[in-house]
Amino acid sequence: MKFSDLSGVMKKTSLTIDTIENPFEHYYIIRMNIPDGMKWVAGEHGLFFLPNRRVKQLQKFRPFSVASIPEEGKVIIGIKTKEPLSSFKKELITMQKGEEVTVRGPFGWFKIQDSKSPIVLFASGVGITPIRALFNQIATDSSRPVHLVYVSNDYHLFKSELEKIAAENAQMTIQCLKNRTEASSALAALSKQYGNQAYYYISGSGKVISSVKKTLKSKQISGKRIITDPFFGY
Ligand SMILES: Cc1cc2nc3c(=O)[nH]c(=O)nc-3n(C[C@H](O)[C@H](O)[C@H](O)COP(=O)(O)OP(=O)(O)OC[C@H]3O[C@@H](n4cnc5c(N)ncnc54)[C@H](O)[C@@H]3O)c2cc1C
């Protein structure tokens, strides 16, 4: 992470709720309307505040990755709730169309590094959110291989739209897997195939990231080729 990766945190933007979808049990997709000219880079995240709701917790905001790209015209986030439901998420998932959300940022470092290297994406659970954005950004790039390994033990958020993107680009593959052992072997096979030519993007809880990083390093993948987005808080 570089200091410039954080510069966007000084910006504050007002968004409004468009839709809140609950596709499966604890998973939610929240779409927000944006003001004209709002820009961000695929893979960035923001600090989200609910200015007109009473969050009964010390920390009044949550960092969330932006799952969309500016061309979609909305900020989309994907969240997973846990029991007990936090006060912040209780307020967030009960918001109505038109209610205000403010965001500081977006900012971050989980971005496409160059225009040539093969890309290996690894998402665990709701860690798919920034990877959805990266996948959309490179959807029409057929100049290099792009492989997504997506592991979740209960539900694969955004699965059908990601599969549709992959089906339309001969260079893209997607594997939606249910357990970590399968995901580790899929990743091991990709790291064997591409070695240090590829960039490896990993998104998920801090624990998952450490373990995937360890696997990659044991396959002699340099730390410089591994880009991570740890979801602290899980
Ligand atoms: C860069 C970054 C990107 C992120 N992107 C996403 C994203 O795209 N989607 C996403 O869902 N999350 C994302 N996160 C994580 C997110 O910011 C939150 O930390 C996470 O969602 C948990 O928030 P929470 O409000 O559910 O739990 P918190 O209130 O933060 O509490 C943490 C844990 O404590 C438990 N808890 C809460 N209240 C109580 C209580 N009274 N008694 C006992 N236990 C309790 C909760 O169940 C939860 O498991 C990201 C984090 C980072 C740093």
PDB file of C-alpha atoms and ligand atoms in Angstrom:
ATOM      1  CA  MET A   1       0.000   0.000   0.000  1.00  0.00           C
ATOM      2  CA  LYS A   2       1.287   3.475  -0.905  1.00  0.00           C
ATOM      3  CA  PHE A   3       0.325   6.764   0.776  1.00  0.00           C
ATOM      4  CA  SER A   4      -1.341   7.885  -2.484  1.00  0.00           C
ATOM      5  CA  ASP A   5      -3.642   4.823  -2.264  1.00  0.00           C
ATOM      6  CA  LEU A   6      -5.353   6.568   0.664  1.00  0.00           C
ATOM      7  CA  SER A   7      -5.694  10.091  -0.743  1.00  0.00           C
ATOM      8  CA  GLY A   8      -9.341   9.543  -1.798  1.00  0.00           C
ATOM      9  CA  VAL A   9     -10.417   9.195   1.834  1.00  0.00           C
ATOM     10  CA  MET A  10     -10.652  12.984   2.069  1.00  0.00           C
ATOM     11  CA  LYS A  11     -13.552  13.045  -0.426  1.00  0.00           C
ATOM     12  CA  LYS A  12     -17.105  12.763   0.886  1.00  0.00           C
ATOM     13  CA  THR A  13     -19.985  11.992  -1.482  1.00  0.00           C
ATOM     14  CA  SER A  14     -23.697  11.734  -0.896  1.00  0.00           C
ATOM     15  CA  LEU A  15     -25.483   8.721  -2.439  1.00  0.00           C
ATOM     16  CA  THR A  16     -29.090   7.564  -2.236  1.00  0.00           C
ATOM     17  CA  ILE A  17     -30.460   4.045  -1.915  1.00  0.00           C
ATOM     18  CA  ASP A  18     -31.893   2.652  -5.144  1.00  0.00           C
ATOM     19  CA  THR A  19     -32.555  -1.019  -4.334  1.00  0.00           C
ATOM     20  CA  ILE A  20     -31.760  -3.520  -1.589  1.00  0.00           C
ATOM     21  CA  GLU A  21     -31.914  -7.147  -2.654  1.00  0.00           C
ATOM     22  CA  ASN A  22     -31.656 -10.186  -0.408  1.00  0.00           C
ATOM     23  CA  PRO A  23     -30.793 -13.011  -2.839  1.00  0.00           C
ATOM     24  CA  PHE A  24     -29.967 -15.600  -0.167  1.00  0.00           C
ATOM     25  CA  GLU A  25     -30.172 -15.847   3.633  1.00  0.00           C
ATOM     26  CA  HIS A  26     -27.514 -13.443   5.003  1.00  0.00           C
ATOM     27  CA  TYR A  27     -26.427 -11.943   1.680  1.00  0.00           C
ATOM     28  CA  TYR A  28     -27.569  -8.523   0.444  1.00  0.00           C
ATOM     29  CA  ILE A  29     -26.891  -6.489  -2.685  1.00  0.00           C
ATOM     30  CA  ILE A  30     -27.324  -2.745  -2.238  1.00  0.00           C
ATOM     31  CA  ARG A  31     -27.465  -0.452  -5.249  1.00  0.00           C
ATOM     32  CA  MET A  32     -27.001   3.279  -4.763  1.00  0.00           C
ATOM     33  CA  ASN A  33     -27.569   6.261  -7.040  1.00  0.00           C
ATOM     34  CA  ILE A  34     -24.526   8.447  -7.548  1.00  0.00           C
ATOM     35  CA  PRO A  35     -24.078  12.138  -8.369  1.00  0.00           C
ATOM     36  CA  ASP A  36     -22.937  13.087 -11.889  1.00  0.00           C
ATOM     37  CA  GLY A  37     -19.222  12.738 -12.385  1.00  0.00           C
ATOM     38  CA  MET A  38     -18.510  10.427  -9.445  1.00  0.00           C
ATOM     39  CA  LYS A  39     -15.470   8.338 -10.366  1.00  0.00           C
ATOM     40  CA  TRP A  40     -13.606   5.427  -8.883  1.00  0.00           C
ATOM     41  CA  VAL A  41     -11.277   2.680 -10.003  1.00  0.00           C
ATOM     42  CA  ALA A  42     -12.372  -0.964 -10.038  1.00  0.00           C
ATOM     43  CA  GLY A  43     -11.254  -2.670  -6.838  1.00  0.00           C
ATOM     44  CA  GLU A  44     -11.443   0.399  -4.593  1.00  0.00           C
ATOM     45  CA  HIS A  45     -13.457   0.601  -1.390  1.00  0.00           C
ATOM     46  CA  GLY A  46     -15.100   3.380   0.599  1.00  0.00           C
ATOM     47  CA  LEU A  47     -16.086   4.176   4.174  1.00  0.00           C
ATOM     48  CA  PHE A  48     -19.888   4.135   4.285  1.00  0.00           C
ATOM     49  CA  PHE A  49     -21.916   6.222   6.778  1.00  0.00           C
ATOM     50  CA  LEU A  50     -25.670   6.340   7.407  1.00  0.00           C
ATOM     51  CA  PRO A  51     -26.137  10.010   8.368  1.00  0.00           C
ATOM     52  CA  ASN A  52     -29.870   9.834   9.121  1.00  0.00           C
ATOM     53  CA  ARG A  53     -29.893   6.540  10.998  1.00  0.00           C
ATOM     54  CA  ARG A  54     -28.959   5.930  14.609  1.00  0.00           C
ATOM     55  CA  VAL A  55     -26.133   3.375  14.685  1.00  0.00           C
ATOM     56  CA  LYS A  56     -25.849   2.162  18.277  1.00  0.00           C
ATOM     57  CA  GLN A  57     -22.191   1.236  17.984  1.00  0.00           C
ATOM     58  CA  LEU A  58     -18.959   3.117  18.613  1.00  0.00           C
ATOM     59  CA  GLN A  59     -17.873   2.753  15.002  1.00  0.00           C
ATOM     60  CA  LYS A  60     -20.482   4.598  12.945  1.00  0.00           C
ATOM     61  CA  PHE A  61     -19.179   3.543   9.519  1.00  0.00           C
ATOM     62  CA  ARG A  62     -18.064   0.379   7.703  1.00  0.00           C
ATOM     63  CA  PRO A  63     -15.520  -0.050   4.929  1.00  0.00           C
ATOM     64  CA  PHE A  64     -17.091  -1.836   1.953  1.00  0.00           C
ATOM     65  CA  SER A  65     -15.572  -2.641  -1.425  1.00  0.00           C
ATOM     66  CA  VAL A  66     -17.359  -1.140  -4.384  1.00  0.00           C
ATOM     67  CA  ALA A  67     -18.530  -4.100  -6.461  1.00  0.00           C
ATOM     68  CA  SER A  68     -19.447  -2.053  -9.525  1.00  0.00           C
ATOM     69  CA  ILE A  69     -17.572   0.018 -12.088  1.00  0.00           C
ATOM     70  CA  PRO A  70     -18.475   3.650 -12.942  1.00  0.00           C
ATOM     71  CA  GLU A  71     -19.888   2.574 -16.359  1.00  0.00           C
ATOM     72  CA  GLU A  72     -22.744   0.836 -14.479  1.00  0.00           C
ATOM     73  CA  GLY A  73     -23.872   4.236 -13.173  1.00  0.00           C
ATOM     74  CA  LYS A  74     -24.405   2.988  -9.594  1.00  0.00           C
ATOM     75  CA  VAL A  75     -22.349   2.185  -6.547  1.00  0.00           C
ATOM     76  CA  ILE A  76     -23.119  -1.447  -5.763  1.00  0.00           C
ATOM     77  CA  ILE A  77     -22.033  -3.152  -2.569  1.00  0.00           C
ATOM     78  CA  GLY A  78     -22.513  -6.748  -1.460  1.00  0.00           C
ATOM     79  CA  ILE A  79     -22.666  -7.568   2.212  1.00  0.00           C
ATOM     80  CA  LYS A  80     -23.044 -10.603   4.414  1.00  0.00           C
ATOM     81  CA  THR A  81     -24.677 -10.227   7.795  1.00  0.00           C
ATOM     82  CA  LYS A  82     -23.868 -12.314  10.837  1.00  0.00           C
ATOM     83  CA  GLU A  83     -25.742 -13.218  13.990  1.00  0.00           C
ATOM     84  CA  PRO A  84     -26.089 -11.192  16.090  1.00  0.00           C
ATOM     85  CA  LEU A  85     -26.840  -8.584  13.454  1.00  0.00           C
ATOM     86  CA  SER A  86     -24.775  -5.455  14.067  1.00  0.00           C
ATOM     87  CA  SER A  87     -26.646  -2.201  14.614  1.00  0.00           C
ATOM     88  CA  PHE A  88     -24.962  -0.710  11.525  1.00  0.00           C
ATOM     89  CA  LYS A  89     -26.128  -3.504   9.220  1.00  0.00           C
ATOM     90  CA  LYS A  90     -29.577  -3.589  10.816  1.00  0.00           C
ATOM     91  CA  GLU A  91     -29.992   0.063   9.843  1.00  0.00           C
ATOM     92  CA  LEU A  92     -28.415  -0.433   6.423  1.00  0.00           C
ATOM     93  CA  ILE A  93     -30.574  -3.349   5.264  1.00  0.00           C
ATOM     94  CA  THR A  94     -33.791  -1.643   6.347  1.00  0.00           C
ATOM     95  CA  MET A  95     -33.143   1.560   4.429  1.00  0.00           C
ATOM     96  CA  GLN A  96     -35.748   2.743   1.952  1.00  0.00           C
ATOM     97  CA  LYS A  97     -35.383   3.937  -1.618  1.00  0.00           C
ATOM     98  CA  GLY A  98     -34.092   7.533  -1.661  1.00  0.00           C
ATOM     99  CA  GLU A  99     -32.500   7.456   1.823  1.00  0.00           C
ATOM    100  CA  GLU A 100     -29.044   8.996   2.080  1.00  0.00           C
ATOM    101  CA  VAL A 101     -25.755   7.145   2.492  1.00  0.00           C
ATOM    102  CA  THR A 102     -22.478   9.058   2.520  1.00  0.00           C
ATOM    103  CA  VAL A 103     -19.185   7.608   1.415  1.00  0.00           C
ATOM    104  CA  ARG A 104     -15.645   8.705   2.136  1.00  0.00           C
ATOM    105  CA  GLY A 105     -13.324   7.697  -0.652  1.00  0.00           C
ATOM    106  CA  PRO A 106     -13.265   5.580  -2.708  1.00  0.00           C
ATOM    107  CA  PHE A 107      -9.624   4.627  -2.253  1.00  0.00           C
ATOM    108  CA  GLY A 108      -7.451   1.548  -2.159  1.00  0.00           C
ATOM    109  CA  TRP A 109      -4.771  -0.507  -3.782  1.00  0.00           C
ATOM    110  CA  PHE A 110      -6.603  -3.604  -5.071  1.00  0.00           C
ATOM    111  CA  LYS A 111      -6.361  -2.596  -8.710  1.00  0.00           C
ATOM    112  CA  ILE A 112      -5.343  -4.116 -12.044  1.00  0.00           C
ATOM    113  CA  GLN A 113      -1.569  -3.707 -12.102  1.00  0.00           C
ATOM    114  CA  ASP A 114      -0.784  -3.711 -15.813  1.00  0.00           C
ATOM    115  CA  SER A 115      -2.271  -4.425 -19.215  1.00  0.00           C
ATOM    116  CA  LYS A 116      -0.291  -7.571 -20.084  1.00  0.00           C
ATOM    117  CA  SER A 117       0.107 -10.074 -17.259  1.00  0.00           C
ATOM    118  CA  PRO A 118      -2.251 -13.036 -16.939  1.00  0.00           C
ATOM    119  CA  ILE A 119      -4.662 -12.526 -14.067  1.00  0.00           C
ATOM    120  CA  VAL A 120      -5.574 -15.027 -11.367  1.00  0.00           C
ATOM    121  CA  LEU A 121      -8.373 -13.879  -9.061  1.00  0.00           C
ATOM    122  CA  PHE A 122      -9.182 -15.649  -5.803  1.00  0.00           C
ATOM    123  CA  ALA A 123     -12.322 -14.715  -3.864  1.00  0.00           C
ATOM    124  CA  SER A 124     -13.548 -16.226  -0.643  1.00  0.00           C
ATOM    125  CA  GLY A 125     -17.200 -15.640   0.310  1.00  0.00           C
ATOM    126  CA  VAL A 126     -18.299 -12.020   0.274  1.00  0.00           C
ATOM    127  CA  GLY A 127     -14.701 -11.188  -0.743  1.00  0.00           C
ATOM    128  CA  ILE A 128     -16.096 -11.473  -4.276  1.00  0.00           C
ATOM    129  CA  THR A 129     -17.204  -7.803  -4.150  1.00  0.00           C
ATOM    130  CA  PRO A 130     -14.035  -6.027  -5.384  1.00  0.00           C
ATOM    131  CA  ILE A 131     -13.391  -8.933  -7.753  1.00  0.00           C
ATOM    132  CA  ARG A 132     -16.792  -8.421  -9.373  1.00  0.00           C
ATOM    133  CA  ALA A 133     -15.570  -4.906 -10.201  1.00  0.00           C
ATOM    134  CA  LEU A 134     -12.225  -6.139 -11.562  1.00  0.00           C
ATOM    135  CA  PHE A 135     -14.008  -8.833 -13.614  1.00  0.00           C
ATOM    136  CA  ASN A 136     -16.309  -6.218 -15.151  1.00  0.00           C
ATOM    137  CA  GLN A 137     -13.397  -3.897 -15.890  1.00  0.00           C
ATOM    138  CA  ILE A 138     -11.519  -6.571 -17.842  1.00  0.00           C
ATOM    139  CA  ALA A 139     -14.628  -8.251 -19.297  1.00  0.00           C
ATOM    140  CA  THR A 140     -13.754  -7.292 -22.856  1.00  0.00           C
ATOM    141  CA  ASP A 141      -9.979  -7.686 -22.550  1.00  0.00           C
ATOM    142  CA  SER A 142      -9.283 -10.780 -24.624  1.00  0.00           C
ATOM    143  CA  SER A 143      -5.533 -10.178 -24.805  1.00  0.00           C
ATOM    144  CA  ARG A 144      -4.621 -12.241 -21.756  1.00  0.00           C
ATOM    145  CA  PRO A 145      -5.923 -15.143 -19.668  1.00  0.00           C
ATOM    146  CA  VAL A 146      -8.115 -14.288 -16.662  1.00  0.00           C
ATOM    147  CA  HIS A 147      -9.047 -17.035 -14.196  1.00  0.00           C
ATOM    148  CA  LEU A 148     -11.364 -16.671 -11.231  1.00  0.00           C
ATOM    149  CA  VAL A 149     -11.371 -19.173  -8.374  1.00  0.00           C
ATOM    150  CA  TYR A 150     -14.386 -18.392  -6.178  1.00  0.00           C
ATOM    151  CA  VAL A 151     -14.929 -20.368  -2.999  1.00  0.00           C
ATOM    152  CA  SER A 152     -17.933 -20.113  -0.717  1.00  0.00           C
ATOM    153  CA  ASN A 153     -19.367 -22.755   1.569  1.00  0.00           C
ATOM    154  CA  ASP A 154     -22.941 -21.468   1.371  1.00  0.00           C
ATOM    155  CA  TYR A 155     -23.743 -19.091  -1.494  1.00  0.00           C
ATOM    156  CA  HIS A 156     -21.914 -17.597  -4.469  1.00  0.00           C
ATOM    157  CA  LEU A 157     -23.015 -13.955  -4.629  1.00  0.00           C
ATOM    158  CA  PHE A 158     -23.083 -12.531  -8.215  1.00  0.00           C
ATOM    159  CA  LYS A 159     -22.444 -16.035  -9.636  1.00  0.00           C
ATOM    160  CA  SER A 160     -24.723 -15.933 -12.688  1.00  0.00           C
ATOM    161  CA  GLU A 161     -23.547 -12.539 -13.900  1.00  0.00           C
ATOM    162  CA  LEU A 162     -19.882 -13.515 -13.464  1.00  0.00           C
ATOM    163  CA  GLU A 163     -20.488 -16.736 -15.392  1.00  0.00           C
ATOM    164  CA  LYS A 164     -22.169 -14.754 -18.160  1.00  0.00           C
ATOM    165  CA  ILE A 165     -19.128 -12.455 -18.469  1.00  0.00           C
ATOM    166  CA  ALA A 166     -16.779 -15.459 -18.572  1.00  0.00           C
ATOM    167  CA  ALA A 167     -18.943 -17.186 -21.202  1.00  0.00           C
ATOM    168  CA  GLU A 168     -18.550 -14.183 -23.516  1.00  0.00           C
ATOM    169  CA  ASN A 169     -14.733 -13.993 -23.308  1.00  0.00           C
ATOM    170  CA  ALA A 170     -12.760 -17.035 -24.475  1.00  0.00           C
ATOM    171  CA  GLN A 171      -9.814 -16.003 -22.277  1.00  0.00           C
ATOM    172  CA  MET A 172     -11.827 -16.020 -19.037  1.00  0.00           C
ATOM    173  CA  THR A 173     -12.649 -18.959 -16.801  1.00  0.00           C
ATOM    174  CA  ILE A 174     -14.537 -19.167 -13.544  1.00  0.00           C
ATOM    175  CA  GLN A 175     -14.623 -21.962 -10.996  1.00  0.00           C
ATOM    176  CA  CYS A 176     -17.238 -21.671  -8.250  1.00  0.00           C
ATOM    177  CA  LEU A 177     -16.199 -24.090  -5.525  1.00  0.00           C
ATOM    178  CA  LYS A 178     -17.647 -25.076  -2.185  1.00  0.00           C
ATOM    179  CA  ASN A 179     -14.627 -26.064  -0.174  1.00  0.00           C
ATOM    180  CA  ARG A 180     -11.155 -24.738   0.530  1.00  0.00           C
ATOM    181  CA  THR A 181      -9.319 -27.936  -0.426  1.00  0.00           C
ATOM    182  CA  GLU A 182     -10.713 -27.775  -3.966  1.00  0.00           C
ATOM    183  CA  ALA A 183      -9.937 -24.060  -4.107  1.00  0.00           C
ATOM    184  CA  SER A 184      -6.351 -24.637  -2.959  1.00  0.00           C
ATOM    185  CA  SER A 185      -5.757 -27.242  -5.646  1.00  0.00           C
ATOM    186  CA  ALA A 186      -7.302 -24.994  -8.322  1.00  0.00           C
ATOM    187  CA  LEU A 187      -4.974 -22.200  -7.228  1.00  0.00           C
ATOM    188  CA  ALA A 188      -1.959 -24.524  -7.072  1.00  0.00           C
ATOM    189  CA  ALA A 189      -2.650 -25.631 -10.672  1.00  0.00           C
ATOM    190  CA  LEU A 190      -2.888 -22.010 -11.859  1.00  0.00           C
ATOM    191  CA  SER A 191       0.275 -20.975 -10.037  1.00  0.00           C
ATOM    192  CA  LYS A 192       2.074 -23.931 -11.650  1.00  0.00           C
ATOM    193  CA  GLN A 193       0.815 -22.870 -15.081  1.00  0.00           C
ATOM    194  CA  TYR A 194       1.632 -19.151 -14.819  1.00  0.00           C
ATOM    195  CA  GLY A 195       4.293 -18.838 -12.087  1.00  0.00           C
ATOM    196  CA  ASN A 196       5.517 -15.271 -11.688  1.00  0.00           C
ATOM    197  CA  GLN A 197       4.140 -14.128 -15.057  1.00  0.00           C
ATOM    198  CA  ALA A 198       0.689 -13.651 -13.552  1.00  0.00           C
ATOM    199  CA  TYR A 199      -0.651 -11.283 -10.933  1.00  0.00           C
ATOM    200  CA  TYR A 200      -2.645 -12.988  -8.157  1.00  0.00           C
ATOM    201  CA  TYR A 201      -5.475 -10.983  -6.569  1.00  0.00           C
ATOM    202  CA  ILE A 202      -6.852 -12.376  -3.310  1.00  0.00           C
ATOM    203  CA  SER A 203      -9.899 -11.061  -1.479  1.00  0.00           C
ATOM    204  CA  GLY A 204     -11.537 -12.362   1.695  1.00  0.00           C
ATOM    205  CA  SER A 205     -11.060 -12.406   5.455  1.00  0.00           C
ATOM    206  CA  GLY A 206      -7.578 -11.789   6.877  1.00  0.00           C
ATOM    207  CA  LYS A 207      -7.309 -15.472   7.796  1.00  0.00           C
ATOM    208  CA  VAL A 208      -8.095 -16.683   4.272  1.00  0.00           C
ATOM    209  CA  ILE A 209      -5.669 -14.209   2.752  1.00  0.00           C
ATOM    210  CA  SER A 210      -2.784 -15.351   4.981  1.00  0.00           C
ATOM    211  CA  SER A 211      -3.433 -18.964   4.112  1.00  0.00           C
ATOM    212  CA  VAL A 212      -3.747 -18.366   0.346  1.00  0.00           C
ATOM    213  CA  LYS A 213      -0.624 -16.184   0.387  1.00  0.00           C
ATOM    214  CA  LYS A 214       1.247 -18.975   2.150  1.00  0.00           C
ATOM    215  CA  THR A 215       0.120 -21.474  -0.506  1.00  0.00           C
ATOM    216  CA  LEU A 216       1.266 -19.162  -3.305  1.00  0.00           C
ATOM    217  CA  LYS A 217       4.607 -18.455  -1.652  1.00  0.00           C
ATOM    218  CA  SER A 218       5.182 -22.205  -1.206  1.00  0.00           C
ATOM    219  CA  LYS A 219       4.797 -22.393  -5.016  1.00  0.00           C
ATOM    220  CA  GLN A 220       7.578 -19.785  -5.356  1.00  0.00           C
ATOM    221  CA  ILE A 221       5.228 -16.945  -6.288  1.00  0.00           C
ATOM    222  CA  SER A 222       6.877 -13.641  -5.410  1.00  0.00           C
ATOM    223  CA  GLY A 223       5.109 -11.353  -2.924  1.00  0.00           C
ATOM    224  CA  LYS A 224       5.306  -8.626  -5.606  1.00  0.00           C
ATOM    225  CA  ARG A 225       2.889 -10.615  -7.785  1.00  0.00           C
ATOM    226  CA  ILE A 226       0.315 -11.014  -4.983  1.00  0.00           C
ATOM    227  CA  ILE A 227      -2.246  -8.223  -4.406  1.00  0.00           C
ATOM    228  CA  THR A 228      -4.533  -8.610  -1.404  1.00  0.00           C
ATOM    229  CA  ASP A 229      -7.706  -7.008  -0.060  1.00  0.00           C
ATOM    230  CA  PRO A 230      -8.213  -8.156   3.530  1.00  0.00           C
ATOM    231  CA  PHE A 231     -11.769  -7.700   4.817  1.00  0.00           C
ATOM    232  CA  PHE A 232     -10.938  -6.873   8.441  1.00  0.00           C
ATOM    233  CA  GLY A 233     -14.093  -7.377  10.510  1.00  0.00           C
ATOM    234  CA  TYR A 234     -14.759 -10.996   9.504  1.00  0.00           C
TER     235      TYR A 234
HETATM  236  C1  LIG B   1     -11.118  -2.970   2.662  1.00  0.00           C
HETATM  237  C2  LIG B   1     -12.347  -3.635   3.243  1.00  0.00           C
HETATM  238  C3  LIG B   1     -13.373  -3.985   2.389  1.00  0.00           C
HETATM  239  C4  LIG B   1     -14.527  -4.615   2.903  1.00  0.00           C
HETATM  240  N1  LIG B   1     -15.527  -4.959   2.050  1.00  0.00           N
HETATM  241  C5  LIG B   1     -16.632  -5.584   2.518  1.00  0.00           C
HETATM  242  C6  LIG B   1     -17.690  -5.963   1.630  1.00  0.00           C
HETATM  243  O1  LIG B   1     -17.636  -5.731   0.407  1.00  0.00           O
HETATM  244  N2  LIG B   1     -18.771  -6.595   2.171  1.00  0.00           N
HETATM  245  C7  LIG B   1     -18.856  -6.863   3.517  1.00  0.00           C
HETATM  246  O2  LIG B   1     -19.883  -7.441   3.962  1.00  0.00           O
HETATM  247  N3  LIG B   1     -17.879  -6.521   4.369  1.00  0.00           N
HETATM  248  C8  LIG B   1     -16.763  -5.890   3.906  1.00  0.00           C
HETATM  249  N4  LIG B   1     -15.765  -5.529   4.776  1.00  0.00           N
HETATM  250  C9  LIG B   1     -15.927  -5.820   6.225  1.00  0.00           C
HETATM  251  C10 LIG B   1     -16.866  -4.770   6.851  1.00  0.00           C
HETATM  252  O3  LIG B   1     -16.276  -3.504   6.888  1.00  0.00           O
HETATM  253  C11 LIG B   1     -17.286  -5.162   8.278  1.00  0.00           C
HETATM  254  O4  LIG B   1     -16.167  -5.176   9.105  1.00  0.00           O
HETATM  255  C12 LIG B   1     -17.922  -6.521   8.314  1.00  0.00           C
HETATM  256  O5  LIG B   1     -18.927  -6.567   7.309  1.00  0.00           O
HETATM  257  C13 LIG B   1     -18.553  -6.784   9.690  1.00  0.00           C
HETATM  258  O6  LIG B   1     -19.411  -5.738  10.014  1.00  0.00           O
HETATM  259  P1  LIG B   1     -20.673  -5.931  10.983  1.00  0.00           P
HETATM  260  O7  LIG B   1     -21.331  -4.613  11.068  1.00  0.00           O
HETATM  261  O8  LIG B   1     -21.489  -7.099  10.513  1.00  0.00           O
HETATM  262  O9  LIG B   1     -20.040  -6.400  12.319  1.00  0.00           O
HETATM  263  P2  LIG B   1     -19.351  -5.497  13.470  1.00  0.00           P
HETATM  264  O10 LIG B   1     -20.324  -4.652  14.179  1.00  0.00           O
HETATM  265  O11 LIG B   1     -18.191  -4.812  12.905  1.00  0.00           O
HETATM  266  O12 LIG B   1     -18.913  -6.617  14.477  1.00  0.00           O
HETATM  267  C14 LIG B   1     -17.916  -7.590  14.151  1.00  0.00           C
HETATM  268  C15 LIG B   1     -18.435  -8.953  14.634  1.00  0.00           C
HETATM  269  O13 LIG B   1     -18.939  -8.898  15.968  1.00  0.00           O
HETATM  270  C16 LIG B   1     -20.245  -9.477  16.039  1.00  0.00           C
HETATM  271  N5  LIG B   1     -21.099  -8.661  16.927  1.00  0.00           N
HETATM  272  C17 LIG B   1     -21.621  -7.470  16.600  1.00  0.00           C
HETATM  273  N6  LIG B   1     -22.383  -7.027  17.644  1.00  0.00           N
HETATM  274  C18 LIG B   1     -22.314  -7.983  18.636  1.00  0.00           C
HETATM  275  C19 LIG B   1     -22.857  -8.138  19.914  1.00  0.00           C
HETATM  276  N7  LIG B   1     -23.654  -7.209  20.458  1.00  0.00           N
HETATM  277  N8  LIG B   1     -22.569  -9.252  20.627  1.00  0.00           N
HETATM  278  C20 LIG B   1     -21.772 -10.199  20.115  1.00  0.00           C
HETATM  279  N9  LIG B   1     -21.202 -10.113  18.893  1.00  0.00           N
HETATM  280  C21 LIG B   1     -21.472  -9.030  18.165  1.00  0.00           C
HETATM  281  C22 LIG B   1     -20.817  -9.436  14.646  1.00  0.00           C
HETATM  282  O14 LIG B   1     -21.657 -10.590  14.451  1.00  0.00           O
HETATM  283  C23 LIG B   1     -19.583  -9.472  13.767  1.00  0.00           C
HETATM  284  O15 LIG B   1     -19.276 -10.795  13.441  1.00  0.00           O
HETATM  285  C24 LIG B   1     -14.623  -4.898   4.290  1.00  0.00           C
HETATM  286  C25 LIG B   1     -13.584  -4.520   5.156  1.00  0.00           C
HETATM  287  C26 LIG B   1     -12.464  -3.895   4.629  1.00  0.00           C
HETATM  288  C27 LIG B   1     -11.360  -3.494   5.565  1.00  0.00           C
END
